[in-house]
Coordinates of C-alpha atoms and ligand atoms in Angstrom, one line a residue:
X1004 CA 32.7 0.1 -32.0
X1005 CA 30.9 -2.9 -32.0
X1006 CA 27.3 -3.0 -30.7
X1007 CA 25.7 -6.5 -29.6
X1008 CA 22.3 -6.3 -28.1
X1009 CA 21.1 -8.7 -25.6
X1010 CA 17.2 -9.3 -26.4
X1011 CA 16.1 -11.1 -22.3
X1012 CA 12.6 -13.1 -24.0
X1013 CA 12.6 -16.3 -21.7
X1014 CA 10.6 -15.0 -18.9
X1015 CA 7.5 -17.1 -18.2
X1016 CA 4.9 -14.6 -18.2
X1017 CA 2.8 -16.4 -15.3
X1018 CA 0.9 -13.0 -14.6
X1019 CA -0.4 -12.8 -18.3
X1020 CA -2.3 -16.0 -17.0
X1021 CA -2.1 -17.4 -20.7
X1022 CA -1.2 -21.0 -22.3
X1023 CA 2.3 -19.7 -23.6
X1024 CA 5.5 -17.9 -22.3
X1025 CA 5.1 -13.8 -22.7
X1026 CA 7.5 -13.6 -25.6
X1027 CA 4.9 -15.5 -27.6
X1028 CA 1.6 -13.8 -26.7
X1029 CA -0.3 -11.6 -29.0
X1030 CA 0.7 -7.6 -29.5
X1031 CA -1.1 -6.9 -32.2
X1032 CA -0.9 -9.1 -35.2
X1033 CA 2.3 -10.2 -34.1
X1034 CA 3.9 -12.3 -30.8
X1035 CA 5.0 -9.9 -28.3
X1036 CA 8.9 -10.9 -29.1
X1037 CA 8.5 -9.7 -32.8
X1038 CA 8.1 -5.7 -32.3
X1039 CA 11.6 -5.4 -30.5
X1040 CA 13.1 -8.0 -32.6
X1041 CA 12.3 -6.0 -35.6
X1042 CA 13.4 -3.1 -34.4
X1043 CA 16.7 -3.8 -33.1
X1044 CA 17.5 -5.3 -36.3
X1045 CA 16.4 -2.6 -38.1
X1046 CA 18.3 -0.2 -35.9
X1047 CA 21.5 1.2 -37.7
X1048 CA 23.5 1.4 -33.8
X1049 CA 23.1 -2.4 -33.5
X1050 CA 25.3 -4.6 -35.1
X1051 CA 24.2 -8.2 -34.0
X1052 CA 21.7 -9.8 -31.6
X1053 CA 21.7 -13.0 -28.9
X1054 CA 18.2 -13.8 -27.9
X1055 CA 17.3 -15.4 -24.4
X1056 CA 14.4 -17.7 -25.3
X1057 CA 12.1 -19.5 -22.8
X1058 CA 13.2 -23.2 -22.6
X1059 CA 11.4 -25.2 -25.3
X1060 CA 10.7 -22.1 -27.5
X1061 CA 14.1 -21.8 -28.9
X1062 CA 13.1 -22.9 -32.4
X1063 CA 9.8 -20.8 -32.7
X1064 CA 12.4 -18.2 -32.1
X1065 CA 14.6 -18.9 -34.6
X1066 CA 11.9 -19.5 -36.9
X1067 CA 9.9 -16.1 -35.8
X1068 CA 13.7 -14.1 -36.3
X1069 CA 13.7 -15.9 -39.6
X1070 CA 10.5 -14.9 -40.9
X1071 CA 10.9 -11.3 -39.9
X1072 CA 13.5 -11.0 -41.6
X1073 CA 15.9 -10.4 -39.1
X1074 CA 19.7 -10.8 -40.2
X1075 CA 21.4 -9.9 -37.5
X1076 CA 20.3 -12.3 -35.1
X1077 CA 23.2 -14.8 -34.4
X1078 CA 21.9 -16.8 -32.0
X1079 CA 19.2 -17.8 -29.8
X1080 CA 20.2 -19.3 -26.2
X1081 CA 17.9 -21.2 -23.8
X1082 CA 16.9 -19.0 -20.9
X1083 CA 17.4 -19.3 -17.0
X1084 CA 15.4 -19.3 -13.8
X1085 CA 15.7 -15.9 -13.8
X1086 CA 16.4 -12.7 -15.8
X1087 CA 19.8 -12.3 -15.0
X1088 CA 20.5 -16.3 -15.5
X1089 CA 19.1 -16.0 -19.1
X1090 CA 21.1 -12.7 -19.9
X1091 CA 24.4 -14.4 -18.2
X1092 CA 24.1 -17.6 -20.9
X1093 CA 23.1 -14.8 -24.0
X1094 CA 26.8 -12.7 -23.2
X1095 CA 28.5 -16.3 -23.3
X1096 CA 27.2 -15.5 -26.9
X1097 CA 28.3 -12.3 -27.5
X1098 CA 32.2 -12.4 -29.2
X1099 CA 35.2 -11.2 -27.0
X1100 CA 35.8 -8.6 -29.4
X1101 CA 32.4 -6.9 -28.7
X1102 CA 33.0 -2.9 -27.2
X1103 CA 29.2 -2.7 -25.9
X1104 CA 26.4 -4.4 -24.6
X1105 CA 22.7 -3.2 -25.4
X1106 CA 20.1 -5.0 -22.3
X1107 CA 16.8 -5.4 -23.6
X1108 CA 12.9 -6.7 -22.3
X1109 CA 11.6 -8.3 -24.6
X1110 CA 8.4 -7.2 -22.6
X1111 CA 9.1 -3.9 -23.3
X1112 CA 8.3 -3.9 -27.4
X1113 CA 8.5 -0.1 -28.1
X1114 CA 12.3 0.2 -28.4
X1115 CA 13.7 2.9 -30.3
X1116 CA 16.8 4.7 -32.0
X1117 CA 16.3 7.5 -29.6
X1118 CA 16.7 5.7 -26.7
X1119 CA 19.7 3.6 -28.1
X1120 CA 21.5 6.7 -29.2
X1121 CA 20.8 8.6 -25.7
X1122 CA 22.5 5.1 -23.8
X1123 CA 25.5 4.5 -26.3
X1124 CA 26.5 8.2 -26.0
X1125 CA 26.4 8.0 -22.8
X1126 CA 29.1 5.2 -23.0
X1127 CA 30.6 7.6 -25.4
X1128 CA 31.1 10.5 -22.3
X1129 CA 33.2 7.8 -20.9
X1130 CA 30.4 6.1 -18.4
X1131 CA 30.9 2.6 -17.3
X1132 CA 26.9 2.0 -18.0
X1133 CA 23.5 3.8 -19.1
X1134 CA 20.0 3.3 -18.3
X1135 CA 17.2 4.8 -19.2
X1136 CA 14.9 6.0 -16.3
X1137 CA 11.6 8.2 -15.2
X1138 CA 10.9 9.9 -12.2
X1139 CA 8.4 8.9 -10.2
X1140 CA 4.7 10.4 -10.2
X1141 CA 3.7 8.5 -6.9
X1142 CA 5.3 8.1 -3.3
X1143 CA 7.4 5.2 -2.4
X1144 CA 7.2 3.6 0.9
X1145 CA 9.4 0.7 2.3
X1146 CA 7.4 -2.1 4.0
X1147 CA 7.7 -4.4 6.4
X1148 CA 4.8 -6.6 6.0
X1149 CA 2.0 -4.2 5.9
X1150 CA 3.9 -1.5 7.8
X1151 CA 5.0 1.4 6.8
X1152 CA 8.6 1.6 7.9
X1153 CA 10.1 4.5 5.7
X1154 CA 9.1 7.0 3.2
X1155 CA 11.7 8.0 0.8
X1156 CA 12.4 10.8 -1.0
X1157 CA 10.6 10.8 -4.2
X1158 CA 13.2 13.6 -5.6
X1159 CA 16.0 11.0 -5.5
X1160 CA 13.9 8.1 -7.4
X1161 CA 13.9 7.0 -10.6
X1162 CA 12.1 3.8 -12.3
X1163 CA 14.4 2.2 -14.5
X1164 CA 14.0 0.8 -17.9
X1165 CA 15.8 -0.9 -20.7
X1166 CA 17.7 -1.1 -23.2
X1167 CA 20.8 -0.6 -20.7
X1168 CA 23.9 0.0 -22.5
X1169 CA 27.3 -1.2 -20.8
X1170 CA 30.9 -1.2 -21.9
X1171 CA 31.4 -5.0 -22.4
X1172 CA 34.2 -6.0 -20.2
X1173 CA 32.8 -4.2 -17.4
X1174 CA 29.5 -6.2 -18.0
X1175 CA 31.2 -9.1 -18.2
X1176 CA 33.0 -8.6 -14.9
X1177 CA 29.7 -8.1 -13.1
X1178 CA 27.8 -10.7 -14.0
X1179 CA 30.9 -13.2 -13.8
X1180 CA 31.3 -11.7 -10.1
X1181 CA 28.3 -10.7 -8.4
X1182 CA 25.1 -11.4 -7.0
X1183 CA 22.8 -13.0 -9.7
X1184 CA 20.4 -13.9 -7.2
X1185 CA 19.2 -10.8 -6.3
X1186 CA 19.4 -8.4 -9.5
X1187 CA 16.5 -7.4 -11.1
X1188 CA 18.9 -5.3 -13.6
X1189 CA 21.9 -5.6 -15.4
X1190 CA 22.7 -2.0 -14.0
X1191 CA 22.6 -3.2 -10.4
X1192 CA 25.0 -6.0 -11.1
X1193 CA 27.3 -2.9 -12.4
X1194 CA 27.2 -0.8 -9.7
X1195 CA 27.7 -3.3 -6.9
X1196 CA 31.4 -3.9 -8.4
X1197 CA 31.6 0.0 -8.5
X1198 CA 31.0 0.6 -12.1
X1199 CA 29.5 4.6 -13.2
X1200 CA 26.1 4.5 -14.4
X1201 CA 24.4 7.2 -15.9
X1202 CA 21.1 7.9 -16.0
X1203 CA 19.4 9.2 -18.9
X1204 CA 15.6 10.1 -20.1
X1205 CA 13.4 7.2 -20.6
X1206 CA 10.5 6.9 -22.4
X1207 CA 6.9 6.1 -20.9
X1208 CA 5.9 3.9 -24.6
X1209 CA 9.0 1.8 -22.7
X1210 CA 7.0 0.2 -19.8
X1211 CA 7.2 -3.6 -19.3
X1212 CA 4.1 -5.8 -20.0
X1213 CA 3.5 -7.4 -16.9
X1214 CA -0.6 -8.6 -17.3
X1215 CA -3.3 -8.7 -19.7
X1216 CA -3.9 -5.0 -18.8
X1217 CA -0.7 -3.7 -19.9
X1218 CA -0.9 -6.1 -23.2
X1219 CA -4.6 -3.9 -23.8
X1220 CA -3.3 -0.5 -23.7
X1221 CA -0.3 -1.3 -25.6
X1222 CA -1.3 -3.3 -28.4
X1223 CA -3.0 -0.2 -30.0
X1224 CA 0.6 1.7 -30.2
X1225 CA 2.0 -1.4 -32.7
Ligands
C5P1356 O1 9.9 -11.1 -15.3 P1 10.6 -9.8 -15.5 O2 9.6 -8.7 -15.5 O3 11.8 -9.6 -14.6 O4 11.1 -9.9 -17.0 C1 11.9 -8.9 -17.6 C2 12.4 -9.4 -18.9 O5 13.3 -10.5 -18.6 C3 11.3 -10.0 -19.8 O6 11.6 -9.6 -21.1 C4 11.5 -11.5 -19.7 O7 11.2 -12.2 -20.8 C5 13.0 -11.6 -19.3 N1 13.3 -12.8 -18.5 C6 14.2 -13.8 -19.0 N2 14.4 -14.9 -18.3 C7 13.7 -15.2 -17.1 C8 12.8 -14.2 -16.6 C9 12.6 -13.0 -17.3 O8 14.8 -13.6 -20.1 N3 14.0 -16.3 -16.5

């Protein structure tokens, strides 16, 4: 079973406030992009990687993939608009003979075998799809403006994380078929043409780097 992971770097990282796109910021010694670079390549359930790089930082990629060390990267694409634009131009990368499809934030550096090995057995069971996910500590409302319309049920919640592992046809299908606009996931894109997904324990060292304050209390973990 071949495993191709799908590294999403080309986001612009406007709420960091700094000169360069997230990927490229500092973690730590290193640019942001670097920790899960490294350790999807160093990750014996990953065969080969197709990185989504902001537009004009292609090369730096290259170059930062290069430097690292990191064979298995087999090629960088220039990213989107959006997320699911940039992920839809790295699977034109990823070989037809490809069983799975590992999602990953680059903005989420901590990646690990554990959480690899709980997604692809997922697939494994049979599922169409797996993401990691955490249940949530505080209440969630839906607004309208600043109105309260609806309080849901915290019980049925679940904030959802990557790497997201999907069979790679079915993966294929949704994003060649549904709604790019409006996803915010790969897994969403799955579901809405009626694919399973499973859900399966996440990890809290996974949360995405959204602003300098995230970048502060994470750098310390590298
Ligand atoms: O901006 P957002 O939080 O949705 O970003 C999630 C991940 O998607 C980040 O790793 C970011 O680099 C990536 N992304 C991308 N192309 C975009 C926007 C975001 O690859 N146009």
């Amino acid at each position: 079973m071949s495993v191709w992971a799908v590294l999403a770097a080309a986001g612009s990282g406007e709420r960091l406030g700094t000169d360069r796109p997230k990927a490229f910021v500092r973690l730590g010694e290193q640019p942001l992009l670097a920790e899960s670079l490294e350790r999807l390549d160093a990750s014996d359930w990953v065969d080969a990687i197709v990185v989504a790089a902001p537009p004009g930082w292609e090369e730096p990629s290259i170059l930062l993939a290069e430097e690292l060390g990191c064979s298995k990267v087999s090629s960088c694409v220039t990213g989107g608009q959006t997320r699911a634009e940039s992920v839809k131009r790295a699977l034109a990368e990823v070989p037809d003979d490809a069983a799975v499809v590992l999602v990953h934030d680059a903005a989420r550096p901590y990646v690990d075998d554990a959480v690899i090995e709980r997604v692809l057995t997922a697939l494994n069971e049979g599922w169409d799809g797996a993401v990691p996910a955490l249940s949530l500590s505080d209440t969630v409302k839906r607004v309208d403006g600043d109105r309260v319309v609806e309080t849901l049920t915290r019980a049925e919640l679940r904030a959802v994380q990557t790497p997201q592992a999907f069979v790679a046809h079915v993966l294929r299908d949704a994003y060649e078929n549904g709604d790019l606009a409006t996803a915010t996931d790969c897994a969403s894109l799955v579901e809405a043409r009626g694919g399973r997904v499973k859900i399966v324990p996440g990890d809290y060292r996974l949360v995405k780097i959204t602003d300098a304050a995230d970048l502060e209390r994470m750098a310390p973990l590298t």
